[in-house]
Coordinates of N, CA and C in Angstrom, one line a residue:
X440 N 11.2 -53.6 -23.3 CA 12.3 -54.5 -23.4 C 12.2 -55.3 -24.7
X441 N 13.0 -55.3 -25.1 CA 13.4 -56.1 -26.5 C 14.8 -57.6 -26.4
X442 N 14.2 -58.6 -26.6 CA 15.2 -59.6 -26.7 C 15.2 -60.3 -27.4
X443 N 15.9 -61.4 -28.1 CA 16.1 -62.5 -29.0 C 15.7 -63.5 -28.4
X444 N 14.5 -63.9 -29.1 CA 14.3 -65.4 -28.3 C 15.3 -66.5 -29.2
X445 N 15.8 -67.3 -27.9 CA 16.5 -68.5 -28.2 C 15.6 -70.2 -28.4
X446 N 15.0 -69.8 -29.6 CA 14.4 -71.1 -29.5 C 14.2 -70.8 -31.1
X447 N 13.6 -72.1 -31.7 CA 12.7 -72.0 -33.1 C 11.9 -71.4 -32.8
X448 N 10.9 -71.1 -34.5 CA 9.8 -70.6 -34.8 C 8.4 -71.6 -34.5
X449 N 8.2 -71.3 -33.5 CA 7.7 -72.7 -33.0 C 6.3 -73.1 -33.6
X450 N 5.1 -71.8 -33.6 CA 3.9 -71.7 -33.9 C 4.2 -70.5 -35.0
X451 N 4.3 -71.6 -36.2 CA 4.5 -71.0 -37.5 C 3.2 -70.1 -38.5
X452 N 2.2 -70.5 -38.0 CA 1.0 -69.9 -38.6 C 0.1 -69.5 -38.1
X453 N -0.6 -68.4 -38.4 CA -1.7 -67.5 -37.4 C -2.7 -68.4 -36.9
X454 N -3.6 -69.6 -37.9 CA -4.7 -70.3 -37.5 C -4.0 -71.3 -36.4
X455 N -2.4 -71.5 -36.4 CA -2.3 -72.5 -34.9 C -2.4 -72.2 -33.7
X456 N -2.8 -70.5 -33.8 CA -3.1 -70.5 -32.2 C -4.5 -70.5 -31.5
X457 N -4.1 -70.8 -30.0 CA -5.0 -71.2 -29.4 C -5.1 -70.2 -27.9
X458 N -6.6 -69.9 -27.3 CA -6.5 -69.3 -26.3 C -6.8 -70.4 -25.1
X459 N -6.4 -70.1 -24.1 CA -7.0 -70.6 -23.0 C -7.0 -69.7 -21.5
X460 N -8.0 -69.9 -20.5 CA -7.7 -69.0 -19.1 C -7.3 -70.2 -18.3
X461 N -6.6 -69.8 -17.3 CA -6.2 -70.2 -16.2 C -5.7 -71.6 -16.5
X462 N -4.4 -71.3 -17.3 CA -3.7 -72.2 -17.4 C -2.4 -71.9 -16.0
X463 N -1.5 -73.3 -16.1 CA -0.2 -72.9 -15.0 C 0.8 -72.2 -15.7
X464 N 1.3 -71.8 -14.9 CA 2.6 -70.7 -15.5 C 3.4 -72.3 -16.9
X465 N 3.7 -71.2 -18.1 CA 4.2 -72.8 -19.1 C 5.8 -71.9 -19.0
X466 N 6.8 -72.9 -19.5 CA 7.9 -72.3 -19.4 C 8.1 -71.2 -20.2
X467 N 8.8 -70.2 -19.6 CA 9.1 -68.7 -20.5 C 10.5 -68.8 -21.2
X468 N 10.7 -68.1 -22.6 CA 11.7 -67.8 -22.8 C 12.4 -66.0 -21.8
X469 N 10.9 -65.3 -21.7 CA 11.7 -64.4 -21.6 C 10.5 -63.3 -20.3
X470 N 11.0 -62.8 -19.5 CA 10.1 -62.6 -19.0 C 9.7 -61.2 -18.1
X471 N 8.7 -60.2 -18.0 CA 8.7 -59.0 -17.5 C 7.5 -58.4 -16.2
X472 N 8.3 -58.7 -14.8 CA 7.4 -58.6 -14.1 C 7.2 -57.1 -14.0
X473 N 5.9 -56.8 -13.6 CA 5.5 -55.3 -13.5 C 4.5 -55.6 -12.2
X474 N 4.6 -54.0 -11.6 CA 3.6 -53.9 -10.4 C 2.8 -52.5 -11.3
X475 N 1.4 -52.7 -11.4 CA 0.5 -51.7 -11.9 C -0.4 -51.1 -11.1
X476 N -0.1 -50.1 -9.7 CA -0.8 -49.7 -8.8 C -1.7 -50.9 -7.9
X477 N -1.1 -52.0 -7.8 CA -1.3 -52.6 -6.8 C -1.4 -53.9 -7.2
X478 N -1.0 -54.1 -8.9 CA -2.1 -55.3 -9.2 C -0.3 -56.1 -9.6
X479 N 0.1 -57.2 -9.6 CA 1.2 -57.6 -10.0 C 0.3 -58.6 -11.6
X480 N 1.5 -58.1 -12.5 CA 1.4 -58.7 -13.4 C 2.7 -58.8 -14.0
X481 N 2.7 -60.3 -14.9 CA 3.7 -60.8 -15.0 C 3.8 -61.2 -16.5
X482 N 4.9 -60.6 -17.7 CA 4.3 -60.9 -19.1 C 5.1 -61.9 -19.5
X483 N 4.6 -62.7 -20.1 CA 5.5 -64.3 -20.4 C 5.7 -64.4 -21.9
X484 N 7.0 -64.1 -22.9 CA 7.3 -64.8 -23.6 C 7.2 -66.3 -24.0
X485 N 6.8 -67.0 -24.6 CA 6.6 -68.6 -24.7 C 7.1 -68.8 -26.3
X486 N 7.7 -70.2 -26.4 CA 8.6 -70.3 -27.6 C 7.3 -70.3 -28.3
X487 N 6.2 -70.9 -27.6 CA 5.2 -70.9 -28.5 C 3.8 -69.7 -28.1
X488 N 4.6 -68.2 -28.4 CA 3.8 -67.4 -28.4 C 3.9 -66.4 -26.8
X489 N 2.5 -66.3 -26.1 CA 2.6 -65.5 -24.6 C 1.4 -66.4 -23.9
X490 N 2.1 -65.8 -22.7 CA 1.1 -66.0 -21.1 C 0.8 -65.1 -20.1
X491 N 0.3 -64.5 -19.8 CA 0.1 -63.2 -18.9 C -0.9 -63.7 -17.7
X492 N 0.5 -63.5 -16.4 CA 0.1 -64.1 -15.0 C -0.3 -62.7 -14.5
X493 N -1.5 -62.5 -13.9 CA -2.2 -61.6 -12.9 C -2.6 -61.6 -11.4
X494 N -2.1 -60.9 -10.6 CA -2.3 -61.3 -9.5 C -2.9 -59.7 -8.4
X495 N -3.9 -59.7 -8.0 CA -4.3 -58.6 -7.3 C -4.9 -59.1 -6.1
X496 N -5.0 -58.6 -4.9 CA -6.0 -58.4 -3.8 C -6.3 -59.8 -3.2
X497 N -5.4 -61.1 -3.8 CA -5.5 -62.3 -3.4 C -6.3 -62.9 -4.4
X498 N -6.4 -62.5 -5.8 CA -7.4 -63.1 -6.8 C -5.9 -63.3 -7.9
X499 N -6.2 -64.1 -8.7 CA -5.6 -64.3 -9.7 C -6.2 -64.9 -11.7
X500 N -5.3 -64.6 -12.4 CA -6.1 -65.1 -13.6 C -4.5 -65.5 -14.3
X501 N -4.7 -66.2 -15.4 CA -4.0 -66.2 -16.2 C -4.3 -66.7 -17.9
X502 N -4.1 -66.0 -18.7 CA -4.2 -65.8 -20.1 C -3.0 -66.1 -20.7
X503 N -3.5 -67.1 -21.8 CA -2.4 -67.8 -22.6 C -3.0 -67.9 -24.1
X504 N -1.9 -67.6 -24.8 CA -2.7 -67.3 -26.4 C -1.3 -68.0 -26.5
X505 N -1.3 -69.0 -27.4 CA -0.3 -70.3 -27.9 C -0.4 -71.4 -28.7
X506 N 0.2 -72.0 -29.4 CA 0.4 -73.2 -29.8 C 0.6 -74.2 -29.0
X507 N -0.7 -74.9 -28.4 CA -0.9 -75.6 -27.4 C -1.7 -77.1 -27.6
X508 N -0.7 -78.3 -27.7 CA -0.7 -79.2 -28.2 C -2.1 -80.0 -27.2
X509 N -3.1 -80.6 -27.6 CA -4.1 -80.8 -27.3 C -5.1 -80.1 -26.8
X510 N -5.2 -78.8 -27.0 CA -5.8 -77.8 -27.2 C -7.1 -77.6 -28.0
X511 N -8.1 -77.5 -27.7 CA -9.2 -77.1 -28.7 C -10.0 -76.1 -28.4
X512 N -9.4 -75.2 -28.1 CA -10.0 -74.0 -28.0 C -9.5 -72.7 -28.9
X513 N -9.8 -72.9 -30.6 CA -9.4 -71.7 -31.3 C -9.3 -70.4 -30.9
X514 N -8.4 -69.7 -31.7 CA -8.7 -68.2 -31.2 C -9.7 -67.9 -31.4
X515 N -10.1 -67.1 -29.9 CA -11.6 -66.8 -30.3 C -11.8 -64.9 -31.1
X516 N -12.4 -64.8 -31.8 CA -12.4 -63.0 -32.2 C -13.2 -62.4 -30.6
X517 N -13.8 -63.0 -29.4 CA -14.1 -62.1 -28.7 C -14.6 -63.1 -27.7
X518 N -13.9 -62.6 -26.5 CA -14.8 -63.4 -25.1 C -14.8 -62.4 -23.9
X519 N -16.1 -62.5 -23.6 CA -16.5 -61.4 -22.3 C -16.9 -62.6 -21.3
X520 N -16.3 -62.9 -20.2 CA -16.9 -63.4 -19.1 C -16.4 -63.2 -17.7
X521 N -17.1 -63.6 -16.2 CA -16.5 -63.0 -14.7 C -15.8 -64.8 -14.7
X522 N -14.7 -64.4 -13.9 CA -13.4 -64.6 -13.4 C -13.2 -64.2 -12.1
X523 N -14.0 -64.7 -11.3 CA -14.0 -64.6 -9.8 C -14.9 -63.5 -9.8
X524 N -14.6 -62.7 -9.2 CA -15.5 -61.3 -9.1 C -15.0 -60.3 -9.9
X525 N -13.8 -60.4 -10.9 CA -13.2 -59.6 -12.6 C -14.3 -60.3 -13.6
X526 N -14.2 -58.7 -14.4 CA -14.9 -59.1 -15.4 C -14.0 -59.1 -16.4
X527 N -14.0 -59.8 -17.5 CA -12.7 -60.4 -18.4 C -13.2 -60.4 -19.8
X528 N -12.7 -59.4 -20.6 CA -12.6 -58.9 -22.1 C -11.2 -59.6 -22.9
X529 N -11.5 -60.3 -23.9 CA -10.7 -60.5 -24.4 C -11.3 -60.2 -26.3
X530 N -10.3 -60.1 -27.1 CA -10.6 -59.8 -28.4 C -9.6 -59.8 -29.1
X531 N -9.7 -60.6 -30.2 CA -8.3 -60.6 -31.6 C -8.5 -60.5 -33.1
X532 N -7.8 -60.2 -33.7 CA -8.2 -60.2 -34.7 C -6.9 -60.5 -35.8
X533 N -7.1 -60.6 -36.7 CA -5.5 -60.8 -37.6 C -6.1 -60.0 -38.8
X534 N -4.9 -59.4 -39.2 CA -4.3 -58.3 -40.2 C -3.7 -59.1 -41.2
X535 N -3.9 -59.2 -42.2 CA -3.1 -59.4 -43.4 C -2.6 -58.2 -44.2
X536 N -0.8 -58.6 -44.5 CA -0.3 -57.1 -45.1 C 0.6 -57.4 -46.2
X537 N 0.9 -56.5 -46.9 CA 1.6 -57.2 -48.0 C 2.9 -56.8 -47.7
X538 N 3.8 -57.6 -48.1 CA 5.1 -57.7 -47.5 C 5.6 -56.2 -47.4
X539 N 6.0 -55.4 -48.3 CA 6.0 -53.9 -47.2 C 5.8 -53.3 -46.4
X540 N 4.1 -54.1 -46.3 CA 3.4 -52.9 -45.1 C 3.9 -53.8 -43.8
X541 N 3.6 -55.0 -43.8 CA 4.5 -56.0 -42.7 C 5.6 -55.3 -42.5
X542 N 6.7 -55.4 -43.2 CA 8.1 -55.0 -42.5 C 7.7 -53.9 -41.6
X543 N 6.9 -53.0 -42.4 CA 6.8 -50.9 -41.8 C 6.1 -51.6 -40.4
X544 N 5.4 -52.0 -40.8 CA 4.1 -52.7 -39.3 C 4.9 -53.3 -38.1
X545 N 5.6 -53.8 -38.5 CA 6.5 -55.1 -37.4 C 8.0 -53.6 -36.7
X546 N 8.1 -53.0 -37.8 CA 9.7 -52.4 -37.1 C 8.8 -51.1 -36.3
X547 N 7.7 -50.3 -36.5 CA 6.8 -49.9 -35.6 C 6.1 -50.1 -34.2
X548 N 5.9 -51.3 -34.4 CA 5.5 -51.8 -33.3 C 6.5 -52.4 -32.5
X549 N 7.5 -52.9 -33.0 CA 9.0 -53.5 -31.7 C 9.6 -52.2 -31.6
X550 N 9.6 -51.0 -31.8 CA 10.3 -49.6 -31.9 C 9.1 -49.2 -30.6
X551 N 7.6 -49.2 -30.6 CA 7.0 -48.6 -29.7 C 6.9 -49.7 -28.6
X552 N 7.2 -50.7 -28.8 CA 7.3 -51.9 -27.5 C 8.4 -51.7 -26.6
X553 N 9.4 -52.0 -27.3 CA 10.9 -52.1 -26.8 C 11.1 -51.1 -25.8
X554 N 10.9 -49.7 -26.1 CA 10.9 -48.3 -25.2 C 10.5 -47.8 -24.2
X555 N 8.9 -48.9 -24.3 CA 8.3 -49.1 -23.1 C 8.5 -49.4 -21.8
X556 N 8.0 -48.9 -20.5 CA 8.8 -49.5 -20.0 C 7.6 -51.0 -19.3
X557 N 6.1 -50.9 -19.6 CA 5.3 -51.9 -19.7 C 5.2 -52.6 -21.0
X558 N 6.8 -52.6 -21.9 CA 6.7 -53.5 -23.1 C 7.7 -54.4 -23.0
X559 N 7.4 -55.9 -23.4 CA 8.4 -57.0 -23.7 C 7.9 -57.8 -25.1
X560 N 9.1 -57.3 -25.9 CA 8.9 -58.1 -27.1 C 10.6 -58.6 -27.0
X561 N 10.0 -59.9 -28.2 CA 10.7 -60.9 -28.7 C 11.0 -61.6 -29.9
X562 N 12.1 -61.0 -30.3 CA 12.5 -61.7 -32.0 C 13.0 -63.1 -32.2
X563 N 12.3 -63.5 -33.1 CA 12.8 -65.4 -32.9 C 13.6 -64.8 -34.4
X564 N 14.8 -66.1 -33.9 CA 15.9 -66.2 -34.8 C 15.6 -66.2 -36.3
X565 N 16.3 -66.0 -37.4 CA 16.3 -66.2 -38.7 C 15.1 -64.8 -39.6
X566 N 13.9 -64.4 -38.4 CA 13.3 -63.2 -39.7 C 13.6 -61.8 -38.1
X567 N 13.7 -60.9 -38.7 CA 13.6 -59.5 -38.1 C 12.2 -59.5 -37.7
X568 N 11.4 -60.0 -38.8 CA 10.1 -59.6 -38.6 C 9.1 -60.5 -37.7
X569 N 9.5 -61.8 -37.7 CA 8.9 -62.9 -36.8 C 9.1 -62.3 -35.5
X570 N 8.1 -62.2 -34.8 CA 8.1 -61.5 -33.3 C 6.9 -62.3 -32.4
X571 N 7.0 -61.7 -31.1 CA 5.5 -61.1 -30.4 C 6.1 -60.3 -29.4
X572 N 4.8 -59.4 -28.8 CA 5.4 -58.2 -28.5 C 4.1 -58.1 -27.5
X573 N 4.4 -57.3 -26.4 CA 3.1 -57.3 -25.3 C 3.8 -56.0 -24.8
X574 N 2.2 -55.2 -24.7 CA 2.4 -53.6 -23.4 C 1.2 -53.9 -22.8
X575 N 1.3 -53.4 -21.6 CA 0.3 -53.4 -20.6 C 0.4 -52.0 -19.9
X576 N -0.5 -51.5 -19.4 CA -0.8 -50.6 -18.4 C -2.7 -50.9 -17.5
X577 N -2.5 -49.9 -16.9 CA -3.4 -49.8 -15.9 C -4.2 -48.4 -16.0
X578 N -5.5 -49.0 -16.3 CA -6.5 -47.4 -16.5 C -8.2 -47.9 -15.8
X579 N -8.3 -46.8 -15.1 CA -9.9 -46.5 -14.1 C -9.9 -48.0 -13.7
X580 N -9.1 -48.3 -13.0 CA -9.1 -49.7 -12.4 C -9.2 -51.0 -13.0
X581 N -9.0 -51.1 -13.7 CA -8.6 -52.3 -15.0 C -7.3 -52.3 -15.7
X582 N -6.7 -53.5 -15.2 CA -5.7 -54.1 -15.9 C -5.8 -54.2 -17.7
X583 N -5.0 -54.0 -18.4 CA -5.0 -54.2 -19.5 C -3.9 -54.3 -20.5
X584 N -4.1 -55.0 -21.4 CA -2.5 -55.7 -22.3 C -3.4 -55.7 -23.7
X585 N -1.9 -55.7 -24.6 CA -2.5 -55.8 -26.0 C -1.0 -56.7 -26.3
X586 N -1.4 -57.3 -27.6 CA -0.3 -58.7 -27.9 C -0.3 -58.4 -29.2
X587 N 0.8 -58.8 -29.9 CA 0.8 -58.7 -31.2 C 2.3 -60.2 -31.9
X588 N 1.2 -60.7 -32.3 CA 2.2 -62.4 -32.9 C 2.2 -61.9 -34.5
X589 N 3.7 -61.8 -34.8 CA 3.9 -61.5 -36.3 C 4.3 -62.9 -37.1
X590 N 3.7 -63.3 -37.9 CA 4.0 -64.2 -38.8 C 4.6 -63.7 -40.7
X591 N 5.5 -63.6 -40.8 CA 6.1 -62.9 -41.8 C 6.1 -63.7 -43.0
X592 N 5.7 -65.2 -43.0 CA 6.1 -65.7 -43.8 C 4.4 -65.7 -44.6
X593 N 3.1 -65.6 -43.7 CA 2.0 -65.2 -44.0 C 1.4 -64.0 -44.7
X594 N 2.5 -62.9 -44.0 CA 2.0 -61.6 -44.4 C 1.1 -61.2 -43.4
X595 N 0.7 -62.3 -42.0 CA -0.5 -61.9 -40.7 C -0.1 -61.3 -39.7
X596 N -0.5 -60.7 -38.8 CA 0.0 -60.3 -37.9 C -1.5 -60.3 -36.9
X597 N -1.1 -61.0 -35.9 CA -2.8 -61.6 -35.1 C -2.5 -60.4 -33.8
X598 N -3.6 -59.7 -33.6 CA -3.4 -58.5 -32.6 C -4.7 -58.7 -31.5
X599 N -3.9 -59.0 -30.2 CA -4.8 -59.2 -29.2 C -5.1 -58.1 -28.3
X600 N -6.4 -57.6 -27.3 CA -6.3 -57.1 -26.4 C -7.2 -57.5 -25.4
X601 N -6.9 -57.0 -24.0 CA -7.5 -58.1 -23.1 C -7.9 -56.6 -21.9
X602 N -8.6 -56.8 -21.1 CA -9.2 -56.1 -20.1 C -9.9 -56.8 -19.0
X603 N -9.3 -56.5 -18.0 CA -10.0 -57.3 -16.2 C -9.6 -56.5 -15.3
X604 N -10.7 -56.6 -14.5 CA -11.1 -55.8 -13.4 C -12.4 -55.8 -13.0
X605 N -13.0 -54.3 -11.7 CA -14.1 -54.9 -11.5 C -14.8 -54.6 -12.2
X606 N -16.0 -55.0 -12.0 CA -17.5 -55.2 -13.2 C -17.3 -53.5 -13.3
X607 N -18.0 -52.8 -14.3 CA -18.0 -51.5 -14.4 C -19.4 -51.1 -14.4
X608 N -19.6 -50.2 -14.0 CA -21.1 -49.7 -13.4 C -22.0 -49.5 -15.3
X609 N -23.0 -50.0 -15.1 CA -23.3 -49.6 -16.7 C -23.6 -48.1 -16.7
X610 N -23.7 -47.3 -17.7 CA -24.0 -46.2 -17.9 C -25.3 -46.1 -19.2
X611 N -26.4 -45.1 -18.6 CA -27.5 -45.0 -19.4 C -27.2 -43.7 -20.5

């Protein structure tokens, strides 16, 4: 699903975001509930970026990457830890592109979002290219989402993916 978010460019630069778990639902611009073989998850546009509410078997999580005023928790490039009895992967990274490869980059990825039917992206007013965009699916029993916050005026584009479920058996 693809829509215009109705708001400013709120969290203008890649270094202003912040991660946090188990925050409360923050208000949505825009929003895409999905049931993934049992597990309800819920993808949250935010003027200032996304929120992803999870709810399975009577456990819950929630993941927020945002411009989050008294916040001090940077993006982190990688956090693995248990979340009740899920184990919880998260990882980001940002892409710098030079303004052509951005546009190709940005109209690719809202073209493979939009179609989806586990994708909700969202264009903020005034650039084509200013977005964020989330797909989720469900594989070997783990939930899982990938995020992508385009900042056009940077040339960055900050690409998140996240993974929870149960612990997974190690393999030798």
């Amino acid at each position: 699903m693809l829509t215009t978010l109705k708001t400013s460019y709120t969290d203008t630069r890649a270094a202003d975001l912040a991660w946090a778990l188990g925050r409360e639902p923050l208000p949505a611009l825009a929003v895409l509930d999905l049931e993934l073989a049992g597990a309800r998850l819920q993808l949250r546009l935010l003027g200032a970026s996304h929120q992803v509410l999870l709810e399975e078997e009577g456990r819950s999580c929630s993941e927020t990457v945002a411009c989050m005023s008294g916040s001090s928790t940077p993006l982190p490039l990688g956090v693995s830890k248990r979340v009740g009895e899920w184990e919880y992967e998260f990882a980001a990274r940002v892409e710098t592109l030079s303004h052509g490869s951005f546009a190709g980059r940005a109209q690719e990825l809202l073209a493979l979002v939009a179609d989806h039917p586990n994708g909700l992206a969202g264009t903020f007013p005034g650039s084509p290219h200013a977005f964020t965009a989330m797909l989720a699916q469900r594989h070997e029993g783990q939930v899982r989402w990938r995020t992508w916050h385009a900042y056009p005026q940077e040339g960055q584009l900050v690409v998140t993916r996240t993974r929870i479920g149960a612990r997974m058996p190690a393999t030798l």
